[in-house]
PDB file of C-alpha atoms in Angstrom:
ATOM      1  CA  GLN A   1     107.285 110.163  68.763  1.00  0.00           C
ATOM      2  CA  VAL A   2     105.393 109.608  72.264  1.00  0.00           C
ATOM      3  CA  GLN A   3     107.279 109.724  75.566  1.00  0.00           C
ATOM      4  CA  LEU A   4     106.161 108.604  78.602  1.00  0.00           C
ATOM      5  CA  GLN A   5     107.400 110.018  82.035  1.00  0.00           C
ATOM      6  CA  GLU A   6     106.775 108.019  85.115  1.00  0.00           C
ATOM      7  CA  SER A   7     107.001 110.009  88.523  1.00  0.00           C
ATOM      8  CA  GLY A   8     106.176 109.591  92.119  1.00  0.00           C
ATOM      9  CA  PRO A   9     107.927 109.145  95.841  1.00  0.00           C
ATOM     10  CA  GLY A  10     111.329 106.776  95.405  1.00  0.00           C
ATOM     11  CA  LEU A  11     110.955 105.883  98.808  1.00  0.00           C
ATOM     12  CA  VAL A  12     108.135 104.019 100.306  1.00  0.00           C
ATOM     13  CA  LYS A  13     107.509 102.144 103.747  1.00  0.00           C
ATOM     14  CA  PRO A  14     106.836  98.595 104.506  1.00  0.00           C
ATOM     15  CA  SER A  15     102.864  98.164 104.454  1.00  0.00           C
ATOM     16  CA  GLU A  16     102.480 101.584 102.884  1.00  0.00           C
ATOM     17  CA  THR A  17     101.103 101.970  99.655  1.00  0.00           C
ATOM     18  CA  LEU A  18     103.303 102.787  96.010  1.00  0.00           C
ATOM     19  CA  SER A  19     101.642 105.395  93.702  1.00  0.00           C
ATOM     20  CA  LEU A  20     102.798 106.192  90.188  1.00  0.00           C
ATOM     21  CA  THR A  21     101.851 108.190  87.485  1.00  0.00           C
ATOM     22  CA  CYS A  22     102.539 107.902  83.719  1.00  0.00           C
ATOM     23  CA  ASP A  23     102.419 110.896  81.795  1.00  0.00           C
ATOM     24  CA  VAL A  24     102.120 110.417  77.675  1.00  0.00           C
ATOM     25  CA  SER A  25     103.022 112.871  75.953  1.00  0.00           C
ATOM     26  CA  ASP A  26     100.546 113.002  73.409  1.00  0.00           C
ATOM     27  CA  ASP A  27      96.643 111.765  72.642  1.00  0.00           C
ATOM     28  CA  SER A  28      97.452 108.451  71.672  1.00  0.00           C
ATOM     29  CA  ILE A  29      96.422 107.573  75.242  1.00  0.00           C
ATOM     30  CA  SER A  30      92.996 106.462  73.914  1.00  0.00           C
ATOM     31  CA  SER A  31      94.534 103.984  71.630  1.00  0.00           C
ATOM     32  CA  TYR A  32      96.849 101.810  73.322  1.00  0.00           C
ATOM     33  CA  TYR A  33      96.951  99.521  76.330  1.00  0.00           C
ATOM     34  CA  TRP A  34      99.378 100.742  78.731  1.00  0.00           C
ATOM     35  CA  SER A  35     101.142  98.711  80.898  1.00  0.00           C
ATOM     36  CA  TRP A  36     103.648  98.543  83.712  1.00  0.00           C
ATOM     37  CA  VAL A  37     106.493  96.737  84.094  1.00  0.00           C
ATOM     38  CA  ARG A  38     108.914  96.420  86.891  1.00  0.00           C
ATOM     39  CA  GLN A  39     112.722  95.307  87.242  1.00  0.00           C
ATOM     40  CA  PRO A  40     114.576  94.533  90.727  1.00  0.00           C
ATOM     41  CA  ALA A  41     118.014  95.260  90.835  1.00  0.00           C
ATOM     42  CA  GLU A  42     120.258  93.119  88.459  1.00  0.00           C
ATOM     43  CA  LYS A  43     116.965  90.801  87.771  1.00  0.00           C
ATOM     44  CA  GLY A  44     114.522  90.242  85.252  1.00  0.00           C
ATOM     45  CA  LEU A  45     111.057  92.199  83.796  1.00  0.00           C
ATOM     46  CA  GLU A  46     108.071  91.624  85.478  1.00  0.00           C
ATOM     47  CA  TRP A  47     104.825  92.495  83.913  1.00  0.00           C
ATOM     48  CA  ILE A  48     102.173  93.936  86.758  1.00  0.00           C
ATOM     49  CA  GLY A  49      99.104  94.717  84.898  1.00  0.00           C
ATOM     50  CA  ARG A  50      97.886  96.843  81.857  1.00  0.00           C
ATOM     51  CA  VAL A  51      94.500  99.520  81.154  1.00  0.00           C
ATOM     52  CA  TYR A  52      92.948 100.533  78.066  1.00  0.00           C
ATOM     53  CA  SER A  53      90.794 103.381  77.866  1.00  0.00           C
ATOM     54  CA  THR A  54      87.835 101.497  77.951  1.00  0.00           C
ATOM     55  CA  GLY A  55      88.113 100.550  81.085  1.00  0.00           C
ATOM     56  CA  ILE A  56      89.577  97.070  79.898  1.00  0.00           C
ATOM     57  CA  ILE A  57      91.863  96.016  82.926  1.00  0.00           C
ATOM     58  CA  ASN A  58      94.298  93.377  83.252  1.00  0.00           C
ATOM     59  CA  TYR A  59      96.705  92.034  86.279  1.00  0.00           C
ATOM     60  CA  ASN A  60      99.371  89.762  86.788  1.00  0.00           C
ATOM     61  CA  PRO A  61      97.778  87.207  88.991  1.00  0.00           C
ATOM     62  CA  SER A  62     100.627  87.241  91.178  1.00  0.00           C
ATOM     63  CA  LEU A  63      99.960  90.929  91.960  1.00  0.00           C
ATOM     64  CA  LYS A  64      96.049  91.136  91.444  1.00  0.00           C
ATOM     65  CA  SER A  65      95.124  91.712  95.144  1.00  0.00           C
ATOM     66  CA  ARG A  66      97.471  94.344  95.783  1.00  0.00           C
ATOM     67  CA  VAL A  67      97.043  96.599  92.166  1.00  0.00           C
ATOM     68  CA  THR A  68      95.004  98.948  91.529  1.00  0.00           C
ATOM     69  CA  MET A  69      95.701 100.260  87.781  1.00  0.00           C
ATOM     70  CA  SER A  70      93.773 103.480  86.132  1.00  0.00           C
ATOM     71  CA  ILE A  71      93.703 105.953  83.341  1.00  0.00           C
ATOM     72  CA  ASP A  72      92.842 109.573  83.066  1.00  0.00           C
ATOM     73  CA  THR A  73      92.581 110.151  79.229  1.00  0.00           C
ATOM     74  CA  SER A  74      91.629 114.470  80.032  1.00  0.00           C
ATOM     75  CA  LYS A  75      95.010 114.406  81.388  1.00  0.00           C
ATOM     76  CA  ASN A  76      96.808 111.989  79.151  1.00  0.00           C
ATOM     77  CA  GLN A  77      97.944 109.808  82.638  1.00  0.00           C
ATOM     78  CA  VAL A  78      98.036 106.339  83.649  1.00  0.00           C
ATOM     79  CA  SER A  79      98.282 105.217  87.394  1.00  0.00           C
ATOM     80  CA  LEU A  80      99.703 102.536  89.505  1.00  0.00           C
ATOM     81  CA  LYS A  81      98.887 101.902  92.967  1.00  0.00           C
ATOM     82  CA  LEU A  82     100.437  98.772  94.698  1.00  0.00           C
ATOM     83  CA  SER A  83      99.531  98.441  98.404  1.00  0.00           C
ATOM     84  CA  SER A  84     101.085  96.561 101.466  1.00  0.00           C
ATOM     85  CA  VAL A  85     104.435  96.696  99.880  1.00  0.00           C
ATOM     86  CA  THR A  86     107.385  94.890 101.441  1.00  0.00           C
ATOM     87  CA  ALA A  87     111.585  95.053 100.560  1.00  0.00           C
ATOM     88  CA  ALA A  88     110.695  92.746  97.554  1.00  0.00           C
ATOM     89  CA  ASP A  89     108.352  95.599  95.885  1.00  0.00           C
ATOM     90  CA  THR A  90     112.026  97.512  95.512  1.00  0.00           C
ATOM     91  CA  ALA A  91     112.260  97.651  91.658  1.00  0.00           C
ATOM     92  CA  VAL A  92     112.673 100.235  88.624  1.00  0.00           C
ATOM     93  CA  TYR A  93     108.887 100.417  87.582  1.00  0.00           C
ATOM     94  CA  TYR A  94     108.260 101.011  84.082  1.00  0.00           C
ATOM     95  CA  CYS A  95     105.538 102.252  81.907  1.00  0.00           C
ATOM     96  CA  ALA A  96     105.154 100.838  78.579  1.00  0.00           C
ATOM     97  CA  ARG A  97     102.819 101.443  75.655  1.00  0.00           C
ATOM     98  CA  GLU A  98     101.331  98.091  73.908  1.00  0.00           C
ATOM     99  CA  ILE A  99     100.571  98.048  69.840  1.00  0.00           C
ATOM    100  CA  VAL A 100      97.212  96.679  69.761  1.00  0.00           C
ATOM    101  CA  THR A 101      98.042  95.040  66.491  1.00  0.00           C
ATOM    102  CA  ALA A 102     101.425  94.208  65.182  1.00  0.00           C
ATOM    103  CA  GLY A 103     102.521  91.583  67.426  1.00  0.00           C
ATOM    104  CA  ARG A 104     100.974  93.357  70.609  1.00  0.00           C
ATOM    105  CA  ALA A 105     104.620  94.193  71.668  1.00  0.00           C
ATOM    106  CA  PHE A 106     105.742  97.100  73.517  1.00  0.00           C
ATOM    107  CA  ASP A 107     106.963  99.824  71.521  1.00  0.00           C
ATOM    108  CA  TYR A 108     107.210 102.815  73.889  1.00  0.00           C
ATOM    109  CA  TRP A 109     108.825 102.805  77.429  1.00  0.00           C
ATOM    110  CA  GLY A 110     109.325 105.561  79.849  1.00  0.00           C
ATOM    111  CA  GLN A 111     112.724 105.953  81.539  1.00  0.00           C
ATOM    112  CA  GLY A 112     111.719 104.267  84.646  1.00  0.00           C
ATOM    113  CA  ALA A 113     111.152 105.019  88.399  1.00  0.00           C
ATOM    114  CA  LEU A 114     113.334 103.531  91.329  1.00  0.00           C
ATOM    115  CA  VAL A 115     111.125 102.821  93.978  1.00  0.00           C
ATOM    116  CA  THR A 116     112.659 101.631  97.317  1.00  0.00           C
ATOM    117  CA  VAL A 117     110.746  99.990  99.928  1.00  0.00           C
ATOM    118  CA  SER A 118     112.322 100.622 103.222  1.00  0.00           C
ATOM    119  CA  SER A 119     111.537 102.225 106.862  1.00  0.00           C
TER     120      SER A 119
ATOM    121  CA  ASP B   1     100.967  81.911  82.774  1.00  0.00           C
ATOM    122  CA  ILE B   2     102.647  80.991  79.593  1.00  0.00           C
ATOM    123  CA  GLN B   3     106.582  80.458  80.921  1.00  0.00           C
ATOM    124  CA  MET B   4     109.447  81.545  78.990  1.00  0.00           C
ATOM    125  CA  THR B   5     112.687  79.874  78.929  1.00  0.00           C
ATOM    126  CA  GLN B   6     115.962  81.848  77.121  1.00  0.00           C
ATOM    127  CA  SER B   7     118.943  79.866  76.386  1.00  0.00           C
ATOM    128  CA  PRO B   8     121.874  80.774  77.338  1.00  0.00           C
ATOM    129  CA  SER B   9     121.265  83.150  80.139  1.00  0.00           C
ATOM    130  CA  SER B  10     124.866  84.961  79.105  1.00  0.00           C
ATOM    131  CA  LEU B  11     127.186  84.512  76.501  1.00  0.00           C
ATOM    132  CA  SER B  12     130.840  85.985  75.586  1.00  0.00           C
ATOM    133  CA  ALA B  13     131.209  86.852  71.715  1.00  0.00           C
ATOM    134  CA  SER B  14     133.863  88.763  69.664  1.00  0.00           C
ATOM    135  CA  ILE B  15     132.762  92.066  67.570  1.00  0.00           C
ATOM    136  CA  GLY B  16     131.692  90.776  63.913  1.00  0.00           C
ATOM    137  CA  ASP B  17     130.283  87.244  65.569  1.00  0.00           C
ATOM    138  CA  ARG B  18     127.057  85.768  64.440  1.00  0.00           C
ATOM    139  CA  VAL B  19     125.221  85.387  67.905  1.00  0.00           C
ATOM    140  CA  THR B  20     121.862  83.197  68.239  1.00  0.00           C
ATOM    141  CA  ILE B  21     119.665  83.407  71.056  1.00  0.00           C
ATOM    142  CA  THR B  22     117.029  80.933  71.765  1.00  0.00           C
ATOM    143  CA  CYS B  23     113.263  81.513  73.441  1.00  0.00           C
ATOM    144  CA  ARG B  24     111.189  78.467  74.180  1.00  0.00           C
ATOM    145  CA  ALA B  25     107.495  78.964  75.476  1.00  0.00           C
ATOM    146  CA  GLY B  26     105.335  76.615  77.560  1.00  0.00           C
ATOM    147  CA  GLN B  27     102.372  76.675  75.212  1.00  0.00           C
ATOM    148  CA  THR B  28     102.423  77.824  71.186  1.00  0.00           C
ATOM    149  CA  LEU B  29     102.219  81.444  70.734  1.00  0.00           C
ATOM    150  CA  SER B  30     101.567  81.286  67.504  1.00  0.00           C
ATOM    151  CA  ASN B  31     103.529  84.300  66.063  1.00  0.00           C
ATOM    152  CA  TYR B  32     102.800  86.603  69.335  1.00  0.00           C
ATOM    153  CA  LEU B  33     106.817  86.907  70.297  1.00  0.00           C
ATOM    154  CA  ASN B  34     109.168  89.947  70.657  1.00  0.00           C
ATOM    155  CA  TRP B  35     112.315  90.609  71.426  1.00  0.00           C
ATOM    156  CA  TYR B  36     113.713  93.397  73.537  1.00  0.00           C
ATOM    157  CA  GLN B  37     117.628  95.214  74.039  1.00  0.00           C
ATOM    158  CA  GLN B  38     118.293  96.468  77.708  1.00  0.00           C
ATOM    159  CA  LYS B  39     121.380  98.335  78.289  1.00  0.00           C
ATOM    160  CA  PRO B  40     122.451  99.048  81.971  1.00  0.00           C
ATOM    161  CA  GLY B  41     120.660 101.853  82.985  1.00  0.00           C
ATOM    162  CA  LYS B  42     118.244 101.993  80.731  1.00  0.00           C
ATOM    163  CA  ALA B  43     114.601 100.925  79.534  1.00  0.00           C
ATOM    164  CA  PRO B  44     114.053  97.841  77.217  1.00  0.00           C
ATOM    165  CA  LYS B  45     114.061  98.828  73.601  1.00  0.00           C
ATOM    166  CA  LEU B  46     111.640  96.854  71.111  1.00  0.00           C
ATOM    167  CA  LEU B  47     113.766  95.103  68.177  1.00  0.00           C
ATOM    168  CA  ILE B  48     111.569  92.307  66.876  1.00  0.00           C
ATOM    169  CA  TYR B  49     107.793  92.077  67.172  1.00  0.00           C
ATOM    170  CA  GLY B  50     105.346  89.264  66.052  1.00  0.00           C
ATOM    171  CA  ALA B  51     108.447  86.967  66.313  1.00  0.00           C
ATOM    172  CA  SER B  52     110.007  88.392  62.924  1.00  0.00           C
ATOM    173  CA  SER B  53     109.438  91.715  62.015  1.00  0.00           C
ATOM    174  CA  LEU B  54     111.858  94.195  62.580  1.00  0.00           C
ATOM    175  CA  GLN B  55     110.964  97.708  64.425  1.00  0.00           C
ATOM    176  CA  THR B  56     111.627 100.770  62.547  1.00  0.00           C
ATOM    177  CA  GLY B  57     115.095 102.013  63.159  1.00  0.00           C
ATOM    178  CA  VAL B  58     116.651  98.966  64.310  1.00  0.00           C
ATOM    179  CA  PRO B  59     119.850  96.846  62.388  1.00  0.00           C
ATOM    180  CA  SER B  60     119.294  94.949  59.890  1.00  0.00           C
ATOM    181  CA  ARG B  61     121.584  92.786  61.401  1.00  0.00           C
ATOM    182  CA  PHE B  62     118.765  92.061  63.906  1.00  0.00           C
ATOM    183  CA  SER B  63     116.567  89.511  62.868  1.00  0.00           C
ATOM    184  CA  GLY B  64     113.917  86.996  64.234  1.00  0.00           C
ATOM    185  CA  SER B  65     112.287  83.684  63.412  1.00  0.00           C
ATOM    186  CA  GLY B  66     110.132  81.119  64.499  1.00  0.00           C
ATOM    187  CA  SER B  67     107.011  80.184  65.512  1.00  0.00           C
ATOM    188  CA  GLY B  68     104.739  77.867  67.862  1.00  0.00           C
ATOM    189  CA  THR B  69     107.112  77.482  70.741  1.00  0.00           C
ATOM    190  CA  HIS B  70     110.128  77.720  69.603  1.00  0.00           C
ATOM    191  CA  PHE B  71     111.900  81.226  68.277  1.00  0.00           C
ATOM    192  CA  THR B  72     115.231  82.504  68.179  1.00  0.00           C
ATOM    193  CA  LEU B  73     117.238  86.066  68.025  1.00  0.00           C
ATOM    194  CA  THR B  74     119.972  86.215  65.411  1.00  0.00           C
ATOM    195  CA  ILE B  75     122.831  89.144  65.470  1.00  0.00           C
ATOM    196  CA  SER B  76     124.325  88.592  61.968  1.00  0.00           C
ATOM    197  CA  SER B  77     127.794  90.433  63.130  1.00  0.00           C
ATOM    198  CA  LEU B  78     127.610  91.616  66.568  1.00  0.00           C
ATOM    199  CA  GLN B  79     128.450  95.387  66.965  1.00  0.00           C
ATOM    200  CA  THR B  80     129.891  97.261  70.051  1.00  0.00           C
ATOM    201  CA  GLU B  81     126.863  98.668  70.752  1.00  0.00           C
ATOM    202  CA  ASP B  82     124.831  95.375  70.717  1.00  0.00           C
ATOM    203  CA  PHE B  83     126.587  94.216  74.327  1.00  0.00           C
ATOM    204  CA  ALA B  84     123.486  94.468  76.587  1.00  0.00           C
ATOM    205  CA  THR B  85     120.963  92.398  77.774  1.00  0.00           C
ATOM    206  CA  TYR B  86     117.926  90.590  75.588  1.00  0.00           C
ATOM    207  CA  TYR B  87     114.964  89.435  76.702  1.00  0.00           C
ATOM    208  CA  CYS B  88     111.891  87.797  74.809  1.00  0.00           C
ATOM    209  CA  GLN B  89     108.177  88.298  75.825  1.00  0.00           C
ATOM    210  CA  GLN B  90     105.270  86.579  74.773  1.00  0.00           C
ATOM    211  CA  SER B  91     101.902  88.708  73.625  1.00  0.00           C
ATOM    212  CA  TYR B  92      99.866  85.667  73.011  1.00  0.00           C
ATOM    213  CA  SER B  93      97.828  86.220  76.319  1.00  0.00           C
ATOM    214  CA  VAL B  94      97.885  87.705  79.568  1.00  0.00           C
ATOM    215  CA  PRO B  95      99.329  87.531  81.949  1.00  0.00           C
ATOM    216  CA  ARG B  96     102.437  88.864  79.703  1.00  0.00           C
ATOM    217  CA  THR B  97     105.593  87.474  80.584  1.00  0.00           C
ATOM    218  CA  PHE B  98     109.138  87.710  79.416  1.00  0.00           C
ATOM    219  CA  GLY B  99     112.273  85.750  79.317  1.00  0.00           C
ATOM    220  CA  GLN B 100     114.660  85.629  82.493  1.00  0.00           C
ATOM    221  CA  GLY B 101     117.197  87.292  79.795  1.00  0.00           C
ATOM    222  CA  THR B 102     120.785  86.722  77.777  1.00  0.00           C
ATOM    223  CA  LYS B 103     123.542  88.743  78.662  1.00  0.00           C
ATOM    224  CA  VAL B 104     125.886  89.478  75.634  1.00  0.00           C
ATOM    225  CA  GLU B 105     129.694  90.093  76.905  1.00  0.00           C
ATOM    226  CA  ILE B 106     132.799  90.755  75.300  1.00  0.00           C
ATOM    227  CA  LYS B 107     135.171  88.114  74.590  1.00  0.00           C
TER     228      LYS B 107
END
């Protein structure tokens, strides 16, 4: 089964850019949408956006001005950048695979990467 | 954005109880509604997709129903491992949105 692994700095300073990558363990990267979802401590889930191998990208309007996502099929990797971060961006960040058919659900998730925004 | 509202926000139940969680959408979703289970410190796990289809490997005591704007997740006989937080999520349109979660606790 596919495995997803997020990685990146666990501590980011306010006003700087958060950068995370998600390594996908198999070649399915070209056949699915790949989303980023975040979860502040003790709070609910927020969808950040998604990317497809053809270049289709959708962002959450609430974060659109600060988010950049990309996909590198040669490396089986998806990336997230969030600029001008504040303490409100402190959260666990998950990458998740979205099935193209079958309800369009998130069927696989990474373990999550905790990112703390603090000086 | 499509607003998703779950009820209750939390509930206490005993082993063997039948548990029902409701999710309402701000507009029709057809059947593009999914349910996830999340345990502390873990990523969400897909339980139900397309409102009523059981994800592979998920016990049959979990079931989903509904269409349009009203959906339910039912656990027919609550087990110890089912104590967790449950989220609904709409996949009808972007941005994808989640309900606020329902925490199922031990009575």
